[in-house]
PDB file of C-alpha atoms in Angstrom:
ATOM      1  CA  MET A  25      -0.776   5.726 -12.646  1.00  0.00           C
ATOM      2  CA  GLY A  26      -0.158   8.639 -12.523  1.00  0.00           C
ATOM      3  CA  PRO A  27       1.588  10.820  -9.977  1.00  0.00           C
ATOM      4  CA  GLU A  28      -0.182  13.131  -6.863  1.00  0.00           C
ATOM      5  CA  VAL A  29       1.209  16.459  -7.569  1.00  0.00           C
ATOM      6  CA  GLY A  30       0.081  18.734  -4.991  1.00  0.00           C
ATOM      7  CA  ASP A  31       0.965  22.505  -5.445  1.00  0.00           C
ATOM      8  CA  ASP A  32       4.372  22.067  -6.086  1.00  0.00           C
ATOM      9  CA  ALA A  33       4.084  23.559 -10.048  1.00  0.00           C
ATOM     10  CA  LEU A  34       7.917  22.812 -10.837  1.00  0.00           C
ATOM     11  CA  GLY A  35       6.859  18.832 -10.194  1.00  0.00           C
ATOM     12  CA  ASN A  36      10.187  19.018  -8.147  1.00  0.00           C
ATOM     13  CA  GLN A  37       8.162  16.021  -5.577  1.00  0.00           C
ATOM     14  CA  PHE A  38       5.256  14.210  -6.154  1.00  0.00           C
ATOM     15  CA  VAL A  39       3.271  10.627  -4.417  1.00  0.00           C
ATOM     16  CA  LEU A  40       3.078   7.272  -6.728  1.00  0.00           C
ATOM     17  CA  LYS A  41       0.966   4.928  -5.298  1.00  0.00           C
ATOM     18  CA  PRO A  42       0.939   1.870  -7.425  1.00  0.00           C
ATOM     19  CA  PHE A  43      -0.665  -1.938  -6.270  1.00  0.00           C
ATOM     20  CA  ASN A  44       2.006  -3.606  -3.983  1.00  0.00           C
ATOM     21  CA  THR A  45       1.684  -6.382  -6.737  1.00  0.00           C
ATOM     22  CA  SER A  46       2.725  -3.959  -9.384  1.00  0.00           C
ATOM     23  CA  GLN A  47       5.860  -4.585 -11.091  1.00  0.00           C
ATOM     24  CA  THR A  48       6.218  -1.065 -10.729  1.00  0.00           C
ATOM     25  CA  TYR A  49       6.505  -0.994  -7.232  1.00  0.00           C
ATOM     26  CA  GLN A  50       8.898  -4.266  -7.431  1.00  0.00           C
ATOM     27  CA  ASN A  51      11.279  -1.932  -9.417  1.00  0.00           C
ATOM     28  CA  LEU A  52      11.417   0.597  -7.112  1.00  0.00           C
ATOM     29  CA  LYS A  53      11.392  -0.748  -4.014  1.00  0.00           C
ATOM     30  CA  ARG A  54      14.191  -2.846  -5.295  1.00  0.00           C
ATOM     31  CA  SER A  55      16.510   0.273  -6.909  1.00  0.00           C
ATOM     32  CA  GLY A  56      15.282   3.347  -5.595  1.00  0.00           C
ATOM     33  CA  VAL A  57      15.575   5.905  -8.683  1.00  0.00           C
ATOM     34  CA  GLY A  58      12.737   6.108 -11.876  1.00  0.00           C
ATOM     35  CA  VAL A  59      11.612   8.166 -14.483  1.00  0.00           C
ATOM     36  CA  LEU A  60       8.109   9.734 -14.815  1.00  0.00           C
ATOM     37  CA  HIS A  61       6.893  10.097 -18.293  1.00  0.00           C
ATOM     38  CA  ILE A  62       4.380  12.208 -19.652  1.00  0.00           C
ATOM     39  CA  THR A  63       3.258  11.473 -22.959  1.00  0.00           C
ATOM     40  CA  ASP A  64      -0.014  11.813 -25.487  1.00  0.00           C
ATOM     41  CA  ASP A  65       1.207   8.791 -27.057  1.00  0.00           C
ATOM     42  CA  VAL A  66      -2.315   6.204 -26.318  1.00  0.00           C
ATOM     43  CA  LEU A  67      -1.387   3.972 -29.138  1.00  0.00           C
ATOM     44  CA  LEU A  68       2.129   3.486 -26.730  1.00  0.00           C
ATOM     45  CA  ILE A  69      -0.117   3.542 -23.704  1.00  0.00           C
ATOM     46  CA  ALA A  70      -2.823   1.265 -24.403  1.00  0.00           C
ATOM     47  CA  ARG A  71      -0.068  -1.645 -25.835  1.00  0.00           C
ATOM     48  CA  ALA A  72       1.186  -1.380 -22.532  1.00  0.00           C
ATOM     49  CA  ALA A  73      -1.676  -1.760 -20.830  1.00  0.00           C
ATOM     50  CA  ILE A  74      -2.692  -5.270 -22.415  1.00  0.00           C
ATOM     51  CA  GLN A  75       1.211  -5.943 -22.348  1.00  0.00           C
ATOM     52  CA  GLN A  76       1.217  -6.218 -26.389  1.00  0.00           C
ATOM     53  CA  LEU A  77       4.288  -4.310 -27.224  1.00  0.00           C
ATOM     54  CA  THR A  78       5.827  -5.803 -29.946  1.00  0.00           C
ATOM     55  CA  ASP A  79       8.620  -3.942 -30.582  1.00  0.00           C
ATOM     56  CA  ALA A  80      10.758  -1.835 -27.453  1.00  0.00           C
ATOM     57  CA  PRO A  81       9.419   1.990 -27.314  1.00  0.00           C
ATOM     58  CA  ALA A  82      11.848   4.201 -29.155  1.00  0.00           C
ATOM     59  CA  ILE A  83      14.442   5.468 -26.843  1.00  0.00           C
ATOM     60  CA  ASP A  84      15.239   8.851 -26.996  1.00  0.00           C
ATOM     61  CA  GLU A  85      19.048   8.716 -26.621  1.00  0.00           C
ATOM     62  CA  SER A  86      19.687  12.722 -25.705  1.00  0.00           C
ATOM     63  CA  CYS A  87      19.118  11.855 -22.631  1.00  0.00           C
ATOM     64  CA  GLY A  88      22.141  10.682 -21.791  1.00  0.00           C
ATOM     65  CA  LYS A  89      23.064   6.740 -21.868  1.00  0.00           C
ATOM     66  CA  HIS A  90      22.137   6.121 -18.279  1.00  0.00           C
ATOM     67  CA  ARG A  91      18.406   7.788 -18.145  1.00  0.00           C
ATOM     68  CA  LEU A  92      15.532   5.917 -20.671  1.00  0.00           C
ATOM     69  CA  VAL A  93      13.218   8.181 -21.148  1.00  0.00           C
ATOM     70  CA  LEU A  94      10.774   7.350 -23.966  1.00  0.00           C
ATOM     71  CA  GLY A  95      10.993   8.994 -27.652  1.00  0.00           C
ATOM     72  CA  SER A  96       7.334   9.755 -27.483  1.00  0.00           C
ATOM     73  CA  ALA A  97       7.483  12.078 -24.103  1.00  0.00           C
ATOM     74  CA  CYS A  98       5.915  15.667 -23.791  1.00  0.00           C
ATOM     75  CA  ARG A  99       8.268  15.175 -20.627  1.00  0.00           C
ATOM     76  CA  TRP A 100      10.212  13.631 -18.183  1.00  0.00           C
ATOM     77  CA  PHE A 101      11.269  13.793 -14.719  1.00  0.00           C
ATOM     78  CA  GLU A 102      13.986  11.497 -13.423  1.00  0.00           C
ATOM     79  CA  PHE A 103      13.397  10.636  -9.778  1.00  0.00           C
ATOM     80  CA  GLU A 104      14.665   9.390  -6.525  1.00  0.00           C
ATOM     81  CA  VAL A 105      12.541   7.786  -3.888  1.00  0.00           C
ATOM     82  CA  VAL A 106      12.643   9.268  -0.314  1.00  0.00           C
ATOM     83  CA  GLU A 107      10.046   7.597   0.958  1.00  0.00           C
ATOM     84  CA  LEU A 108       8.238   4.463   0.646  1.00  0.00           C
ATOM     85  CA  ASP A 109       4.973   3.044   2.281  1.00  0.00           C
ATOM     86  CA  ASP A 110       4.208  -0.221   1.739  1.00  0.00           C
ATOM     87  CA  GLU A 111       1.986  -1.080   4.865  1.00  0.00           C
ATOM     88  CA  GLN A 112      -0.990  -0.511   2.716  1.00  0.00           C
ATOM     89  CA  GLN A 113      -2.269  -2.693  -0.687  1.00  0.00           C
ATOM     90  CA  ARG A 114      -2.536   1.039  -2.148  1.00  0.00           C
ATOM     91  CA  THR A 115       1.769   1.547  -1.505  1.00  0.00           C
ATOM     92  CA  ARG A 116       2.856   5.120  -0.230  1.00  0.00           C
ATOM     93  CA  ILE A 117       6.312   6.853  -2.705  1.00  0.00           C
ATOM     94  CA  GLN A 118       7.048  10.103  -2.131  1.00  0.00           C
ATOM     95  CA  CYS A 119       9.546  10.755  -5.219  1.00  0.00           C
ATOM     96  CA  GLN A 120      11.960  13.510  -5.745  1.00  0.00           C
ATOM     97  CA  THR A 121      12.977  14.983  -9.353  1.00  0.00           C
ATOM     98  CA  THR A 122      16.348  14.804  -9.540  1.00  0.00           C
ATOM     99  CA  GLN A 123      16.448  15.976 -13.432  1.00  0.00           C
ATOM    100  CA  GLN A 124      13.610  16.602 -16.169  1.00  0.00           C
ATOM    101  CA  GLY A 125      13.341  17.701 -19.209  1.00  0.00           C
ATOM    102  CA  GLU A 126      10.806  18.250 -22.687  1.00  0.00           C
ATOM    103  CA  LEU A 127      11.758  16.780 -25.825  1.00  0.00           C
ATOM    104  CA  ARG A 128       7.897  17.966 -27.254  1.00  0.00           C
ATOM    105  CA  PRO A 129       5.096  20.107 -26.442  1.00  0.00           C
ATOM    106  CA  PHE A 130       2.352  18.433 -24.902  1.00  0.00           C
ATOM    107  CA  TRP A 131      -1.198  18.831 -26.505  1.00  0.00           C
ATOM    108  CA  GLY A 132      -3.499  17.125 -24.133  1.00  0.00           C
ATOM    109  CA  PHE A 133      -6.303  14.561 -24.687  1.00  0.00           C
ATOM    110  CA  ASN A 134      -9.383  14.801 -26.538  1.00  0.00           C
ATOM    111  CA  ARG A 135     -12.026  13.018 -26.204  1.00  0.00           C
ATOM    112  CA  ALA A 136     -10.844   9.974 -28.268  1.00  0.00           C
ATOM    113  CA  LYS A 137      -7.596  10.300 -26.416  1.00  0.00           C
ATOM    114  CA  HIS A 138      -9.849   9.953 -22.657  1.00  0.00           C
ATOM    115  CA  ALA A 139     -11.729   7.350 -24.448  1.00  0.00           C
ATOM    116  CA  VAL A 140      -9.104   4.813 -25.448  1.00  0.00           C
ATOM    117  CA  LEU A 141      -7.229   5.596 -21.803  1.00  0.00           C
ATOM    118  CA  GLU A 142     -10.524   4.856 -20.255  1.00  0.00           C
ATOM    119  CA  ALA A 143     -10.926   1.621 -22.674  1.00  0.00           C
ATOM    120  CA  ALA A 144      -7.385   0.741 -21.544  1.00  0.00           C
ATOM    121  CA  ILE A 145      -7.927   0.575 -18.230  1.00  0.00           C
ATOM    122  CA  LEU A 146     -10.863  -1.235 -18.415  1.00  0.00           C
ATOM    123  CA  ALA A 147      -8.672  -3.945 -20.635  1.00  0.00           C
ATOM    124  CA  THR A 148      -6.895  -3.855 -17.077  1.00  0.00           C
ATOM    125  CA  ARG A 149     -10.246  -5.490 -15.335  1.00  0.00           C
ATOM    126  CA  VAL A 150     -10.749  -8.355 -17.246  1.00  0.00           C
ATOM    127  CA  GLY A 151     -11.105 -11.262 -14.457  1.00  0.00           C
ATOM    128  CA  ILE A 152     -12.341  -8.166 -11.853  1.00  0.00           C
ATOM    129  CA  LEU A 153     -15.116  -6.361 -13.271  1.00  0.00           C
ATOM    130  CA  GLU A 154     -17.680  -8.636 -14.526  1.00  0.00           C
ATOM    131  CA  ARG A 155     -17.584  -9.322 -18.948  1.00  0.00           C
ATOM    132  CA  GLN A 156     -21.095  -7.303 -19.144  1.00  0.00           C
ATOM    133  CA  GLU A 157     -19.908  -3.899 -17.171  1.00  0.00           C
ATOM    134  CA  ILE A 158     -16.866  -4.432 -19.725  1.00  0.00           C
ATOM    135  CA  ALA A 159     -18.734  -4.657 -22.458  1.00  0.00           C
ATOM    136  CA  GLN A 160     -21.386  -1.698 -22.194  1.00  0.00           C
ATOM    137  CA  GLN A 161     -18.780   0.736 -20.916  1.00  0.00           C
ATOM    138  CA  MET A 162     -16.875  -0.644 -23.800  1.00  0.00           C
ATOM    139  CA  GLN A 163     -20.424   0.248 -25.836  1.00  0.00           C
ATOM    140  CA  HIS A 164     -19.905   3.898 -24.568  1.00  0.00           C
ATOM    141  CA  LEU A 165     -16.701   4.839 -24.812  1.00  0.00           C
ATOM    142  CA  GLU A 166     -16.639   3.182 -28.606  1.00  0.00           C
ATOM    143  CA  ILE A 167     -19.474   6.206 -29.768  1.00  0.00           C
ATOM    144  CA  ILE A 168     -16.830   8.717 -28.778  1.00  0.00           C
ATOM    145  CA  VAL A 169     -14.144   7.007 -30.590  1.00  0.00           C
ATOM    146  CA  GLY A 170     -16.286   6.920 -33.234  1.00  0.00           C
ATOM    147  CA  LYS A 171     -17.031  10.706 -32.847  1.00  0.00           C
ATOM    148  CA  THR A 172     -13.181  12.536 -32.321  1.00  0.00           C
ATOM    149  CA  ALA A 173     -10.556  10.091 -32.812  1.00  0.00           C
ATOM    150  CA  GLY A 174      -7.781  10.475 -35.346  1.00  0.00           C
ATOM    151  CA  LYS A 175      -5.865   7.284 -36.778  1.00  0.00           C
ATOM    152  CA  GLN A 176      -3.819   6.332 -33.446  1.00  0.00           C
ATOM    153  CA  GLU A 177      -6.977   6.711 -31.954  1.00  0.00           C
ATOM    154  CA  LEU A 178      -8.680   4.956 -33.505  1.00  0.00           C
ATOM    155  CA  GLU A 179      -5.662   1.895 -34.096  1.00  0.00           C
ATOM    156  CA  ALA A 180      -5.230   2.335 -30.113  1.00  0.00           C
ATOM    157  CA  PHE A 181      -9.704   1.369 -29.640  1.00  0.00           C
ATOM    158  CA  GLU A 182      -9.239  -0.740 -32.503  1.00  0.00           C
ATOM    159  CA  LEU A 183      -5.987  -2.718 -30.652  1.00  0.00           C
ATOM    160  CA  ILE A 184      -7.815  -3.164 -26.965  1.00  0.00           C
ATOM    161  CA  GLN A 185     -11.952  -4.195 -28.874  1.00  0.00           C
ATOM    162  CA  ARG A 186      -9.426  -7.226 -30.219  1.00  0.00           C
ATOM    163  CA  PHE A 187      -7.538  -8.235 -26.568  1.00  0.00           C
ATOM    164  CA  LEU A 188     -10.969  -8.263 -25.331  1.00  0.00           C
ATOM    165  CA  ALA A 189     -12.253 -10.030 -27.574  1.00  0.00           C
ATOM    166  CA  VAL A 190     -10.012 -13.280 -27.961  1.00  0.00           C
ATOM    167  CA  THR A 191     -10.488 -12.737 -23.398  1.00  0.00           C
ATOM    168  CA  ASN A 192     -14.162 -13.932 -23.057  1.00  0.00           C
TER     169      ASN A 192
END
């Protein structure tokens, strides 16, 4: 779930729009605080999407005891919820940054990383989309990954392929 960011280039305010059935929604409604991570670690994203985080992700402890910041994050934004509108299926949560930091540069997403992200999204749609549609899209993404992937992207894409094979 990416944030909706307006013209505020400093990232002081943003909107999250989780479904009201999601764990993110439940956590933010209960606690009113969170940490938004910017990362290009597609293997971590893939594992999280298909609920195969065998070990807890590494945490960067230099950010303080009470702030859980992913070690593979490029940037992080600690925030508080300033407004939560859950009248619709897609909740709208207005957030205000309270602290932020950078652990490493964000290099962006090449074609393979984009393809892995799309594959991870498809994997979360099992039971919603037709299997044939998922298979067709995965075939297209496999071509992109095959041409442009590095080790991390290959591992992440193969993980998603194995997940989809056993969820038939």
